Short mmCIF file of C-alpha atoms and ligand atoms in Angstrom, two decimals:
data_model
loop_
_atom_site.label_atom_id
_atom_site.label_comp_id
_atom_site.label_asym_id
_atom_site.label_seq_id
_atom_site.Cartn_x
_atom_site.Cartn_y
_atom_site.Cartn_z
CA MET A 1 4.63 -14.81 -17.52
CA GLN A 2 6.79 -13.62 -14.66
CA LYS A 3 9.95 -14.20 -16.70
CA ILE A 4 8.75 -11.98 -19.54
CA ALA A 5 7.78 -9.20 -17.14
CA PHE A 6 11.13 -9.47 -15.42
CA SER A 7 13.26 -9.38 -18.57
CA ARG A 8 11.27 -6.42 -19.90
CA SER A 9 12.00 -4.59 -16.67
CA LEU A 10 15.71 -5.25 -16.81
CA VAL A 11 16.00 -2.71 -19.62
CA ILE A 12 14.15 -0.15 -17.51
CA TYR A 13 16.31 -1.03 -14.52
CA GLU A 14 19.33 -0.03 -16.60
CA ASP A 15 17.70 3.36 -17.35
CA PHE A 16 17.00 3.80 -13.65
CA ILE A 17 20.54 2.86 -12.66
CA ALA A 18 21.95 5.30 -15.23
CA ALA A 19 19.68 8.06 -13.89
CA ILE A 20 20.75 7.32 -10.30
CA GLY A 21 24.34 7.83 -11.44
CA GLU A 22 23.44 11.42 -12.43
CA ALA A 23 21.36 12.29 -9.37
CA LYS A 24 22.84 14.05 -6.36
CA THR A 25 19.57 14.88 -4.66
CA ILE A 26 16.76 12.34 -4.37
CA PHE A 27 13.23 12.67 -3.08
CA ILE A 28 11.28 9.50 -2.25
CA THR A 29 7.59 9.55 -1.52
CA ALA A 30 5.04 7.02 -0.31
CA HIS A 31 1.30 7.00 -0.97
CA VAL A 32 -1.25 8.79 1.19
CA GLY A 33 -2.51 6.63 4.03
CA PRO A 34 0.87 4.86 4.03
CA ASP A 35 1.08 1.10 4.58
CA GLY A 36 3.92 -1.32 5.26
CA ASP A 37 4.79 -1.80 1.60
CA THR A 38 5.06 1.85 0.66
CA LEU A 39 7.02 2.76 3.82
CA GLY A 40 9.24 -0.33 3.71
CA SER A 41 10.07 0.21 0.04
CA MET A 42 10.79 3.90 0.60
CA LEU A 43 13.12 3.30 3.54
CA GLY A 44 14.75 0.27 1.91
CA PHE A 45 15.70 2.45 -1.05
CA LYS A 46 16.92 5.23 1.21
CA PHE A 47 19.25 2.94 3.18
CA ALA A 48 20.53 1.26 0.02
CA LEU A 49 21.19 4.45 -1.95
CA GLU A 50 22.86 6.17 0.98
CA LYS A 51 25.07 3.15 1.57
CA ALA A 52 26.08 2.32 -1.97
CA CYS A 53 26.07 5.64 -3.85
CA PRO A 54 28.59 8.06 -2.33
CA HIS A 55 27.87 10.67 -5.02
CA ILE A 56 24.34 11.13 -3.64
CA GLN A 57 24.28 14.10 -1.28
CA ARG A 58 20.84 13.64 0.19
CA VAL A 59 17.87 11.32 0.10
CA ASP A 60 14.72 12.89 1.56
CA CYS A 61 11.80 10.59 2.39
CA VAL A 62 8.43 12.30 2.61
CA ILE A 63 4.80 11.36 3.24
CA SER A 64 1.57 13.37 3.20
CA GLY A 65 -0.55 13.17 6.34
CA LYS A 66 0.13 11.43 9.59
CA MET A 67 2.49 8.49 10.05
CA PRO A 68 0.60 5.43 11.38
CA ASP A 69 1.98 4.28 14.72
CA ALA A 70 2.11 0.63 13.64
CA TYR A 71 5.29 1.30 11.63
CA ARG A 72 7.26 3.08 14.36
CA PHE A 73 9.58 0.05 14.61
CA LEU A 74 10.89 0.52 11.05
CA PRO A 75 14.52 1.63 10.96
CA GLY A 76 14.82 5.20 9.68
CA ILE A 77 11.13 5.99 10.22
CA LYS A 78 11.92 8.96 12.47
CA GLU A 79 13.71 10.73 9.62
CA VAL A 80 10.69 10.53 7.33
CA LEU A 81 9.37 14.06 6.79
CA ARG A 82 5.77 15.16 6.44
CA MET A 83 4.84 17.46 3.56
CA GLU A 84 2.66 19.48 5.96
CA THR A 85 5.49 20.36 8.32
CA ALA A 86 8.80 19.85 6.46
CA THR A 87 10.94 22.99 6.25
CA THR A 88 14.14 21.55 4.80
CA LEU A 89 12.92 20.26 1.44
CA LEU A 90 14.63 21.46 -1.72
CA PRO A 91 12.55 23.37 -4.28
CA GLN A 92 13.66 20.86 -6.92
CA TYR A 93 15.30 17.43 -6.78
CA ASP A 94 17.45 15.73 -9.39
CA MET A 95 15.29 12.62 -9.02
CA ALA A 96 11.94 11.90 -7.41
CA ILE A 97 10.86 8.33 -6.76
CA SER A 98 7.33 7.27 -5.85
CA VAL A 99 6.93 3.81 -4.39
CA ASP A 100 3.70 1.79 -4.33
CA CYS A 101 1.59 4.63 -5.80
CA GLY A 102 -0.84 3.58 -8.53
CA SER A 103 -1.77 7.07 -9.67
CA PRO A 104 -0.52 10.64 -9.17
CA ASP A 105 -3.37 11.56 -6.81
CA ARG A 106 -1.96 8.95 -4.41
CA LEU A 107 1.11 11.22 -4.04
CA GLY A 108 -0.95 13.74 -2.06
CA LEU A 109 0.92 16.95 -1.29
CA ALA A 110 4.15 15.46 -2.66
CA ARG A 111 2.82 15.57 -6.22
CA PRO A 112 4.35 18.95 -7.23
CA LEU A 113 7.82 17.92 -6.04
CA PHE A 114 7.48 14.58 -7.81
CA GLU A 115 6.37 16.13 -11.07
CA GLY A 116 8.88 19.00 -10.80
CA ALA A 117 11.95 16.78 -10.38
CA LYS A 118 14.47 16.55 -13.23
CA ILE A 119 13.49 12.91 -13.55
CA SER A 120 10.50 11.21 -11.91
CA VAL A 121 10.44 7.46 -11.32
CA ASN A 122 7.27 5.47 -10.61
CA ILE A 123 8.10 2.16 -8.90
CA ASP A 124 5.03 0.05 -8.25
CA HIS A 125 3.14 -3.23 -8.61
CA HIS A 126 -0.52 -2.18 -8.89
CA ILE A 127 -2.49 -3.54 -11.82
CA SER A 128 -4.23 -0.15 -12.04
CA ASN A 129 -0.97 1.85 -12.28
CA ASP A 130 -1.31 4.55 -14.91
CA ARG A 131 2.42 5.03 -15.67
CA PHE A 132 2.58 8.65 -14.49
CA GLY A 133 6.38 8.85 -14.09
CA LYS A 134 8.98 9.78 -16.69
CA LEU A 135 10.42 6.37 -15.90
CA ASN A 136 7.99 3.61 -14.91
CA ILE A 137 9.05 0.40 -13.24
CA VAL A 138 5.71 -1.30 -12.77
CA GLU A 139 5.77 -5.04 -12.11
CA THR A 140 2.16 -6.13 -11.84
CA THR A 141 3.21 -9.72 -11.14
CA ALA A 142 5.18 -8.68 -8.06
CA ALA A 143 3.55 -9.29 -4.69
CA ALA A 144 4.80 -6.01 -3.26
CA SER A 145 6.66 -2.90 -4.32
CA ALA A 146 9.29 -4.13 -1.86
CA GLU A 147 9.82 -7.16 -4.11
CA VAL A 148 10.42 -4.82 -7.05
CA ALA A 149 12.81 -2.81 -4.86
CA PHE A 150 14.68 -5.99 -3.98
CA ASP A 151 15.09 -6.90 -7.66
CA ILE A 152 16.34 -3.42 -8.52
CA LEU A 153 18.86 -3.37 -5.65
CA LYS A 154 20.04 -6.83 -6.66
CA THR A 155 20.60 -5.65 -10.23
CA MET A 156 22.50 -2.67 -8.81
CA LYS A 157 24.60 -5.19 -6.82
CA ILE A 158 23.86 -3.35 -3.58
CA PRO A 159 24.33 -5.87 -0.77
CA MET A 160 21.47 -6.28 1.69
CA ASP A 161 21.95 -5.39 5.33
CA ALA A 162 19.68 -5.73 8.36
CA ASN A 163 18.08 -2.29 7.92
CA ILE A 164 17.30 -2.71 4.23
CA ALA A 165 16.12 -6.28 4.84
CA THR A 166 13.81 -5.29 7.72
CA CYS A 167 12.18 -2.60 5.58
CA LEU A 168 11.70 -4.79 2.50
CA TYR A 169 10.53 -7.79 4.54
CA THR A 170 7.88 -5.55 6.11
CA GLY A 171 6.63 -4.58 2.64
CA ILE A 172 6.38 -8.20 1.56
CA VAL A 173 4.81 -9.57 4.75
CA THR A 174 2.11 -6.86 4.77
CA ASP A 175 1.19 -7.08 1.08
CA THR A 176 0.99 -10.87 1.12
CA GLY A 177 -1.21 -10.81 4.25
CA GLY A 178 1.55 -12.65 6.11
CA PHE A 179 2.31 -14.99 3.17
CA LYS A 180 -1.35 -16.04 2.84
CA TYR A 181 -2.52 -14.47 -0.43
CA SER A 182 -2.26 -15.78 -3.98
CA ASN A 183 0.64 -13.39 -4.62
CA THR A 184 2.82 -15.57 -2.35
CA THR A 185 4.92 -17.09 -5.11
CA ALA A 186 8.08 -19.18 -4.97
CA LYS A 187 9.93 -16.02 -5.99
CA VAL A 188 8.46 -14.18 -2.99
CA MET A 189 9.73 -16.95 -0.73
CA GLU A 190 13.18 -16.86 -2.34
CA THR A 191 13.32 -13.09 -1.86
CA THR A 192 12.09 -13.47 1.70
CA ALA A 193 14.74 -16.09 2.45
CA ALA A 194 17.43 -13.69 1.23
CA LEU A 195 16.00 -10.94 3.43
CA ILE A 196 16.01 -13.19 6.50
CA SER A 197 19.59 -14.21 5.74
CA ALA A 198 20.47 -10.50 5.60
CA GLY A 199 19.04 -9.87 9.06
CA ALA A 200 15.25 -9.41 8.87
CA ASN A 201 13.67 -10.98 11.96
CA PRO A 202 10.24 -12.48 11.08
CA GLU A 203 9.06 -12.95 14.68
CA TYR A 204 9.96 -9.39 15.69
CA ILE A 205 8.44 -7.81 12.58
CA PHE A 206 5.22 -9.82 12.80
CA LYS A 207 4.79 -8.94 16.48
CA GLN A 208 5.34 -5.25 15.82
CA LEU A 209 2.88 -5.23 12.94
CA TYR A 210 0.06 -7.38 14.24
CA GLU A 211 0.38 -8.21 17.90
CA GLU A 212 0.88 -4.80 19.48
CA GLN A 213 -2.39 -3.03 18.76
CA PRO A 214 -3.77 -0.36 21.11
CA LEU A 215 -6.96 -1.24 23.01
CA SER A 216 -8.82 1.47 21.06
CA GLN A 217 -8.06 -0.39 17.80
CA VAL A 218 -9.12 -3.82 19.03
CA MET A 219 -12.36 -2.46 20.53
CA LEU A 220 -13.19 -0.24 17.53
CA GLN A 221 -12.86 -3.29 15.29
CA ALA A 222 -14.96 -5.47 17.62
CA ASP A 223 -17.71 -2.84 17.61
CA ALA A 224 -17.54 -2.20 13.86
CA LEU A 225 -17.65 -5.95 13.21
CA ARG A 226 -20.75 -6.34 15.39
CA GLN A 227 -22.42 -3.59 13.36
CA THR A 228 -21.44 -5.09 9.99
CA GLN A 229 -24.35 -5.41 7.58
CA PHE A 230 -24.95 -8.09 4.97
CA ASN A 231 -27.12 -8.50 1.92
CA PRO A 232 -29.83 -11.20 2.25
CA GLU A 233 -27.51 -13.83 0.72
CA TYR A 234 -24.60 -12.86 2.99
CA THR A 235 -22.37 -12.57 -0.09
CA ILE A 236 -21.58 -8.89 0.53
CA GLY A 237 -20.64 -7.62 3.97
CA TRP A 238 -20.00 -3.97 4.78
CA ALA A 239 -19.07 -1.95 7.82
CA VAL A 240 -19.76 1.76 8.16
CA VAL A 241 -17.22 3.59 10.30
CA THR A 242 -18.38 7.10 11.16
CA ARG A 243 -16.34 9.80 12.88
CA GLU A 244 -18.69 9.28 15.82
CA LEU A 245 -17.72 5.61 16.11
CA LEU A 246 -14.02 6.47 15.87
CA ASN A 247 -14.44 9.14 18.54
CA GLN A 248 -16.41 6.83 20.84
CA HIS A 249 -13.38 4.55 20.91
CA ASN A 250 -10.86 7.35 20.91
CA ALA A 251 -9.51 5.59 17.81
CA LEU A 252 -7.52 6.91 14.85
CA ASP A 253 -8.27 6.35 11.17
CA GLU A 254 -5.38 3.91 10.90
CA HIS A 255 -7.05 1.68 13.53
CA ILE A 256 -9.47 0.47 10.86
CA ASP A 257 -6.67 -1.50 9.17
CA GLY A 258 -7.54 -5.20 9.17
CA LEU A 259 -11.31 -4.77 9.63
CA VAL A 260 -12.14 -5.45 5.99
CA GLU A 261 -10.24 -8.74 6.12
CA SER A 262 -12.24 -9.76 9.22
CA ILE A 263 -15.47 -9.28 7.25
CA ARG A 264 -14.13 -11.26 4.30
CA ARG A 265 -13.42 -14.13 6.70
CA VAL A 266 -17.16 -15.00 6.82
CA ASP A 267 -17.50 -18.12 4.69
CA THR A 268 -20.35 -16.87 2.48
CA VAL A 269 -18.83 -13.44 1.82
CA LEU A 270 -17.53 -12.77 -1.70
CA ILE A 271 -16.99 -9.02 -1.29
CA ALA A 272 -16.14 -7.18 1.94
CA VAL A 273 -16.24 -3.41 2.21
CA VAL A 274 -15.38 -0.83 4.84
CA PHE A 275 -16.81 2.67 4.38
CA LYS A 276 -15.00 5.25 6.49
CA GLU A 277 -16.18 8.79 7.00
CA THR A 278 -13.18 11.08 6.49
CA GLU A 279 -12.45 14.17 8.56
CA SER A 280 -13.69 16.29 5.66
CA GLY A 281 -17.02 14.43 5.56
CA ILE A 282 -16.56 12.31 2.43
CA THR A 283 -16.03 8.53 2.27
CA LYS A 284 -12.92 6.35 1.97
CA VAL A 285 -13.61 2.84 0.76
CA SER A 286 -11.54 -0.26 1.44
CA ILE A 287 -12.68 -3.32 -0.48
CA ARG A 288 -11.68 -6.98 -0.71
CA SER A 289 -12.79 -9.77 -2.99
CA ASP A 290 -12.83 -13.38 -1.86
CA THR A 291 -12.52 -14.83 -5.33
CA HIS A 292 -10.25 -14.38 -8.34
CA ASP A 293 -13.42 -14.04 -10.47
CA ILE A 294 -14.43 -10.71 -8.96
CA ASP A 295 -12.10 -7.81 -9.76
CA VAL A 296 -12.85 -5.12 -7.18
CA SER A 297 -10.10 -2.86 -8.53
CA ALA A 298 -12.21 -2.37 -11.67
CA VAL A 299 -15.18 -1.26 -9.55
CA MET A 300 -12.98 1.16 -7.62
CA ALA A 301 -11.68 2.59 -10.91
CA GLN A 302 -15.22 3.82 -11.62
CA PHE A 303 -14.79 6.13 -8.62
CA GLY A 304 -11.25 7.23 -9.45
CA GLY A 305 -9.60 4.60 -7.23
CA GLY A 306 -7.82 1.35 -7.95
CA GLY A 307 -5.52 -1.23 -6.41
CA HIS A 308 -5.31 -4.95 -7.01
CA LYS A 309 -7.93 -7.43 -8.24
CA MET A 310 -8.72 -8.68 -4.76
CA ALA A 311 -7.76 -5.63 -2.65
CA ALA A 312 -8.59 -2.10 -3.69
CA GLY A 313 -9.91 1.26 -2.57
CA CYS A 314 -11.18 4.67 -3.55
CA THR A 315 -12.40 7.93 -2.13
CA MET A 316 -16.05 8.66 -2.90
CA GLU A 317 -16.99 12.33 -3.00
CA MET A 318 -20.15 11.73 -1.02
CA SER A 319 -21.32 11.37 2.54
CA ILE A 320 -21.08 8.18 4.56
CA THR A 321 -24.84 7.65 4.17
CA GLU A 322 -24.83 8.16 0.39
CA ALA A 323 -21.70 6.16 -0.48
CA PRO A 324 -23.04 2.67 0.34
CA LYS A 325 -26.21 3.42 -1.64
CA ALA A 326 -24.09 4.26 -4.70
CA LEU A 327 -21.62 1.39 -4.42
CA LEU A 328 -23.59 -1.61 -3.13
CA PRO A 329 -25.80 -2.06 -6.23
CA LEU A 330 -22.66 -2.26 -8.39
CA LEU A 331 -21.28 -4.94 -6.09
CA GLU A 332 -24.59 -6.84 -6.18
CA GLU A 333 -24.27 -6.86 -9.96
CA LYS A 334 -20.67 -8.17 -9.77
CA VAL A 335 -21.78 -11.01 -7.49
CA ARG A 336 -24.77 -11.78 -9.72
CA GLN A 337 -22.48 -12.06 -12.78
CA LYS A 338 -20.04 -14.27 -10.89
CA LEU A 339 -22.83 -16.60 -9.71
CA LEU A 340 -24.25 -16.75 -13.26
CA VAL A 341 -21.02 -18.11 -14.71
CA SER A 342 -20.20 -20.52 -11.87
P1 LIG B 1 -6.39 -0.62 1.65
O1 LIG B 1 -7.81 -1.03 1.60
O2 LIG B 1 -5.56 -1.60 2.43
O3 LIG B 1 -6.20 0.80 2.06
O4 LIG B 1 -5.86 -0.69 0.16
C1 LIG B 1 -5.94 -1.85 -0.61
C2 LIG B 1 -5.26 -1.63 -1.93
O5 LIG B 1 -5.97 -0.68 -2.69
C3 LIG B 1 -3.84 -1.10 -1.81
O6 LIG B 1 -3.06 -1.74 -2.80
C4 LIG B 1 -3.96 0.37 -2.09
O7 LIG B 1 -2.82 0.88 -2.67
C5 LIG B 1 -5.16 0.43 -3.03
N1 LIG B 1 -5.95 1.63 -2.77
C6 LIG B 1 -6.59 1.93 -1.62
N2 LIG B 1 -7.21 3.13 -1.72
C7 LIG B 1 -6.97 3.60 -2.97
C8 LIG B 1 -7.33 4.79 -3.69
O8 LIG B 1 -8.02 5.68 -3.18
N3 LIG B 1 -6.86 4.89 -4.96
C9 LIG B 1 -6.11 3.92 -5.54
N4 LIG B 1 -5.69 4.11 -6.80
N5 LIG B 1 -5.75 2.81 -4.91
C10 LIG B 1 -6.16 2.63 -3.64
MN1 LIG B 2 1.98 -2.56 -2.27
#
């Protein structure tokens, strides 16, 4: 399976490499609410292209919204621009690359620059990816977009260095849940070994990502976990994070990261959900499945979201009190179907 996907991509890699040869100005964008994979892939590409392609005059990395603090250790992170405040962006780029974005709405404010580029390239690994680029390198068998980035850079014969390796390692370690999830293949481990050989430091990266959380994050999560609700069978667990709860803890939106996995940890839980009230008063959903038989990405697609089978999300255009009422019955049905067949 993986072999077929890989050989199919090689052809597309060649198109990408040819297009890079023509591009002097490159714009790379991550998805809104950036995570380790989207940021690591973006910066890995930036370092590699700047190092190996002297004809490229500039590579601008841009996100929409605020940069989460947890990734401040990534090399090059300080040069990442924000769409809201950037003043030096070009009106049009020769090439725009999106990394780890499953759909164009995930590009946020960067969407017009992505779509307006002479060539747009969609590099991703989400099963729900809707191939919105002119060129689409979508490897749904890859654990992380960073793994796809590694394969592309290898095909381009760009040697790894410590900066590229640190960025790509971060993408892989975050999207595999620290090498715990089913996407942790032998190929992931081979890629990871090459990244460590090139200078990625697993202990340092893990500590930065997971062992240096602010008190407000740890306490917000403790509180939200205590308030987690369950259906009578304890197969679905959900936490509701209001602005009020965030404010009580002086916590930021990004401090919710990891909570949904804590709920899934309960042995009876098949689906874990976190509902977060956004600043604009609607609801962001983070969802995890505990079994390969329940595809939560498909449920999220009904609300315009997506992701992976066992980890997905969406934004529901309704209040934090209405959103659980709309979503939970659908999840009950998913669990009922799963229990019927097993
Ligand atoms: P998280 O819950 O960690 O934010 O996201 C889990 C997975 O779902 C990630 O792969 C992420 O890209 C995807 N995801 C989260 N929110 C959305 C969304 O609103 N739309 C889409 N298409 N994917 C999402
Ligand atoms: Mn990813």
